[in-house]
Amino acid sequence: MFLGHYAVAFAAKRAVPVVSLGTLILAAQFSDGLWPLFLLAGLEHVEIAPGNTPFTPLAFVDYPLSHSLLLCAVWAVALGGAYYLVRRYRAGALVVAALVLSHWVLDAASHRPDLPLYPGGGTLVGFGLWKSVPGTLAVESAMFAVGLWLYLASTRARDRTGVVALWALVVVLVAAYLGAAFGPPPPNVTVLAYSGAIGWLTVAWGYWVDRHREPAGSLATTG
Ligand SMILES: [Zn+2]
């Protein structure tokens, strides 16, 4: 899943308007941010195998550190805890932790059974939404539209950049999604891993957008 993770990041802004969109994207995408780093370090493995599922040419051989339920829970506590230490805002920390954990749940909906419960764990989870290309596109597009709508309803632009930067981010996300869905498979794992940098770029982009928008109406609270 790709757009779906961004959908929950956008949507979370409504629950905790003072938390930056960059932080929300970082949390929702955290597993996919770690994954390319672990691939390059040789700690996790993927194969490029077109047809693995109709939606993706990737066969996730093993990714126990970035994508097991247990480690996702650990990352959730770590990132939520770090947020709390820096900001002292409990609701924000809880939402950050929940977003990190949501990654595993949403991936479990999309992937074929390849998500471990814990490193080395026998049972692999995955409900296989990716078996249907139209189904995947419909679900993720709907999630993204709702998440974006909630974000737009929860914030307003402070200036022109607050509009342009947001919509440019939306265009880049949708283009990256369609490119992954309908473009050629990556030529090799190294190129795939380096293309994961786009995930980190969107985190920085989220902070940029957020600095040019503010909570709408009376939603602003302190924290
Ligand atoms: Zn993932």
Coordinates of C-alpha atoms and ligand atoms in Angstrom, one line a residue:
M1 CA 0.0 0.0 0.0
F2 CA 1.2 3.5 -0.8
L3 CA -1.5 6.2 -1.1
G4 CA -3.4 4.6 1.8
H5 CA -0.6 5.4 4.2
Y6 CA -0.6 9.0 3.1
A7 CA -4.4 9.0 3.5
V8 CA -4.2 8.2 7.2
A9 CA -1.4 10.7 7.7
F10 CA -3.5 13.5 6.1
A11 CA -6.6 12.3 8.0
A12 CA -4.8 12.3 11.4
K13 CA -4.4 16.1 11.1
R14 CA -8.0 16.4 12.1
A15 CA -7.4 14.6 15.4
V16 CA -4.2 16.5 16.3
P17 CA -4.1 19.7 14.3
V18 CA -0.9 21.0 16.0
V19 CA 1.1 18.0 14.9
S20 CA 3.0 18.7 11.7
L21 CA 1.9 16.9 8.5
G22 CA 5.6 16.0 8.2
T23 CA 5.6 14.2 11.5
L24 CA 2.3 12.4 10.5
I25 CA 3.8 11.3 7.2
L26 CA 7.0 10.2 8.9
A27 CA 4.9 8.0 11.3
A28 CA 2.5 6.5 8.7
Q29 CA 5.4 5.8 6.3
F30 CA 8.0 4.8 8.9
S31 CA 8.2 1.1 7.9
D32 CA 8.6 2.0 4.3
G33 CA 11.3 4.6 5.2
L34 CA 13.3 2.0 7.1
W35 CA 12.9 -0.7 4.4
P36 CA 15.2 0.7 1.7
L37 CA 17.8 1.3 4.3
F38 CA 17.7 -2.3 5.5
L39 CA 17.7 -3.5 1.9
L40 CA 20.9 -1.5 1.2
A41 CA 22.4 -2.9 4.4
G42 CA 21.6 -6.4 3.3
L43 CA 19.4 -7.0 6.4
E44 CA 16.2 -7.5 4.4
H45 CA 15.6 -8.9 1.0
V46 CA 13.3 -8.4 -2.0
E47 CA 13.1 -9.9 -5.4
I48 CA 11.8 -8.2 -8.6
A49 CA 9.4 -10.8 -9.9
P50 CA 6.8 -9.3 -12.3
G51 CA 3.5 -11.0 -11.7
N52 CA 4.1 -11.8 -8.0
T53 CA 0.8 -10.2 -7.5
P54 CA -1.0 -8.4 -10.4
F55 CA -0.4 -5.0 -8.6
T56 CA 3.3 -5.2 -7.8
P57 CA 6.4 -6.9 -9.3
L58 CA 8.0 -7.2 -5.9
A59 CA 8.4 -10.4 -3.9
F60 CA 9.0 -9.5 -0.3
V61 CA 11.4 -12.3 0.6
D62 CA 12.0 -11.1 4.2
Y63 CA 11.6 -7.9 6.0
P64 CA 11.4 -8.8 9.7
L65 CA 12.9 -5.5 11.0
S66 CA 10.8 -3.0 9.0
H67 CA 7.6 -5.0 8.5
S68 CA 7.0 -7.5 11.3
L69 CA 4.1 -6.7 13.6
L70 CA 6.4 -7.0 16.7
L71 CA 9.0 -4.6 15.3
C72 CA 6.3 -2.2 14.0
A73 CA 5.0 -2.0 17.6
V74 CA 8.6 -1.3 18.8
W75 CA 9.0 1.4 16.2
A76 CA 5.6 2.8 17.2
V77 CA 6.6 3.1 20.9
A78 CA 10.0 4.5 19.9
L79 CA 8.6 7.2 17.6
G80 CA 5.7 8.0 19.8
G81 CA 8.0 8.2 22.8
A82 CA 10.5 10.4 21.0
Y83 CA 7.7 12.7 20.0
Y84 CA 6.5 12.9 23.6
L85 CA 10.0 13.7 24.9
V86 CA 10.4 16.5 22.4
R87 CA 6.8 18.0 22.4
R88 CA 5.3 16.8 25.8
Y89 CA 2.0 16.4 24.0
R90 CA 0.4 13.1 24.9
A91 CA -2.4 13.0 22.3
G92 CA 0.1 13.8 19.6
A93 CA 2.4 11.0 20.8
L94 CA -0.4 8.5 20.8
V95 CA -1.5 9.4 17.3
V96 CA 2.1 9.1 16.1
A97 CA 2.4 5.7 17.6
A98 CA -0.9 4.6 16.2
L99 CA 0.1 5.8 12.7
V100 CA 3.3 3.7 12.8
L101 CA 1.3 0.7 13.8
S102 CA -1.3 1.4 11.1
H103 CA 1.3 0.8 8.5
W104 CA 1.4 -2.9 9.3
V105 CA -2.4 -3.2 9.3
L106 CA -2.8 -1.5 6.0
D107 CA 0.1 -3.5 4.4
A108 CA -1.6 -6.6 5.7
A109 CA -4.7 -5.7 3.8
S110 CA -2.7 -5.3 0.5
H111 CA 0.1 -7.8 0.5
R112 CA -0.1 -11.5 -0.2
P113 CA 0.8 -13.4 3.0
D114 CA 4.4 -12.2 3.5
L115 CA 4.1 -10.1 6.6
P116 CA 5.7 -11.8 9.7
L117 CA 4.2 -11.4 13.2
Y118 CA 7.7 -11.3 14.6
P119 CA 11.3 -11.8 13.2
G120 CA 11.6 -15.5 12.3
G121 CA 7.9 -15.9 13.0
G122 CA 6.2 -18.8 11.2
T123 CA 2.8 -17.3 10.4
L124 CA 2.8 -14.8 7.5
V125 CA -0.1 -12.4 7.2
G126 CA -1.6 -10.8 4.1
F127 CA -5.1 -10.5 2.8
G128 CA -4.1 -9.9 -0.8
L129 CA -6.0 -6.7 -2.0
W130 CA -3.1 -6.5 -4.5
K131 CA -4.6 -9.5 -6.4
S132 CA -7.0 -7.0 -7.8
V133 CA -5.6 -4.0 -9.6
P134 CA -9.0 -2.2 -9.9
G135 CA -9.8 -3.1 -6.3
T136 CA -6.4 -1.8 -5.1
L137 CA -6.8 1.5 -7.1
A138 CA -10.4 1.9 -5.9
V139 CA -9.6 1.4 -2.2
E140 CA -6.5 3.5 -2.1
S141 CA -7.9 6.3 -4.2
A142 CA -11.0 6.5 -2.0
M143 CA -8.9 6.4 1.2
F144 CA -6.6 9.2 -0.2
A145 CA -9.5 11.3 -1.3
V146 CA -11.1 11.1 2.2
G147 CA -7.8 11.7 4.0
L148 CA -7.0 14.7 1.8
W149 CA -10.6 16.1 2.3
L150 CA -10.2 15.8 6.1
Y151 CA -6.8 17.6 5.9
L152 CA -8.3 20.4 3.8
A153 CA -11.2 20.7 6.2
S154 CA -8.8 20.9 9.2
T155 CA -6.4 23.4 7.9
R156 CA -6.2 26.5 5.8
A157 CA -3.4 28.0 3.8
R158 CA -1.5 30.8 5.5
D159 CA -0.1 32.0 2.1
R160 CA 0.2 31.0 -1.5
T161 CA 2.9 28.4 -0.8
G162 CA 0.4 26.7 1.6
V163 CA -1.8 26.0 -1.5
V164 CA 0.9 25.3 -4.2
A165 CA 3.1 23.1 -2.0
L166 CA 0.2 21.0 -0.9
W167 CA -1.2 20.4 -4.3
A168 CA 2.3 19.7 -5.8
L169 CA 2.8 17.1 -3.1
V170 CA -0.6 15.5 -4.0
V171 CA 0.4 15.4 -7.7
V172 CA 3.8 13.9 -6.9
L173 CA 2.2 11.2 -4.7
V174 CA -0.4 10.3 -7.3
A175 CA 2.2 10.2 -10.1
A176 CA 4.5 8.0 -8.0
Y177 CA 1.6 5.7 -7.3
L178 CA 0.5 5.4 -10.9
G179 CA 4.2 5.0 -12.0
A180 CA 4.6 2.1 -9.6
A181 CA 1.3 0.6 -10.6
F182 CA 1.6 0.9 -14.4
G183 CA 5.3 1.7 -15.1
P184 CA 8.0 -0.8 -15.8
P185 CA 9.4 -2.8 -12.8
P186 CA 12.6 -1.3 -11.2
P187 CA 15.7 -2.6 -13.1
N188 CA 17.3 -3.9 -9.9
V189 CA 17.0 -3.8 -6.1
T190 CA 19.6 -1.1 -5.7
V191 CA 17.6 1.3 -7.9
L192 CA 14.4 0.3 -6.0
A193 CA 16.1 1.0 -2.6
Y194 CA 17.3 4.4 -3.7
S195 CA 13.9 5.3 -5.1
G196 CA 12.7 4.8 -1.5
A197 CA 14.3 8.2 -0.9
I198 CA 11.0 9.7 -2.3
G199 CA 9.4 8.6 0.9
W200 CA 11.8 10.6 3.0
L201 CA 11.4 13.5 0.5
T202 CA 7.7 13.5 1.2
V203 CA 8.4 13.8 5.0
A204 CA 10.4 17.0 4.4
W205 CA 7.7 18.1 2.0
G206 CA 5.1 17.6 4.7
Y207 CA 7.0 19.8 7.1
W208 CA 7.2 22.5 4.3
V209 CA 3.5 22.3 3.6
D210 CA 2.6 22.5 7.2
R211 CA 4.6 25.6 7.9
H212 CA 2.5 27.4 5.3
R213 CA -0.9 26.2 6.6
E214 CA -2.6 26.6 10.0
P215 CA -5.4 24.8 11.8
A216 CA -8.8 25.9 10.5
G217 CA -11.3 27.8 12.7
S218 CA -11.5 26.8 16.3
L219 CA -9.7 23.4 15.8
A220 CA -6.5 25.0 17.1
T221 CA -5.4 23.7 20.5
T222 CA -2.2 24.1 22.3
G223 CA 0.4 21.4 22.7
Ligands
ZN1 ZN 5.1 -1.1 3.9

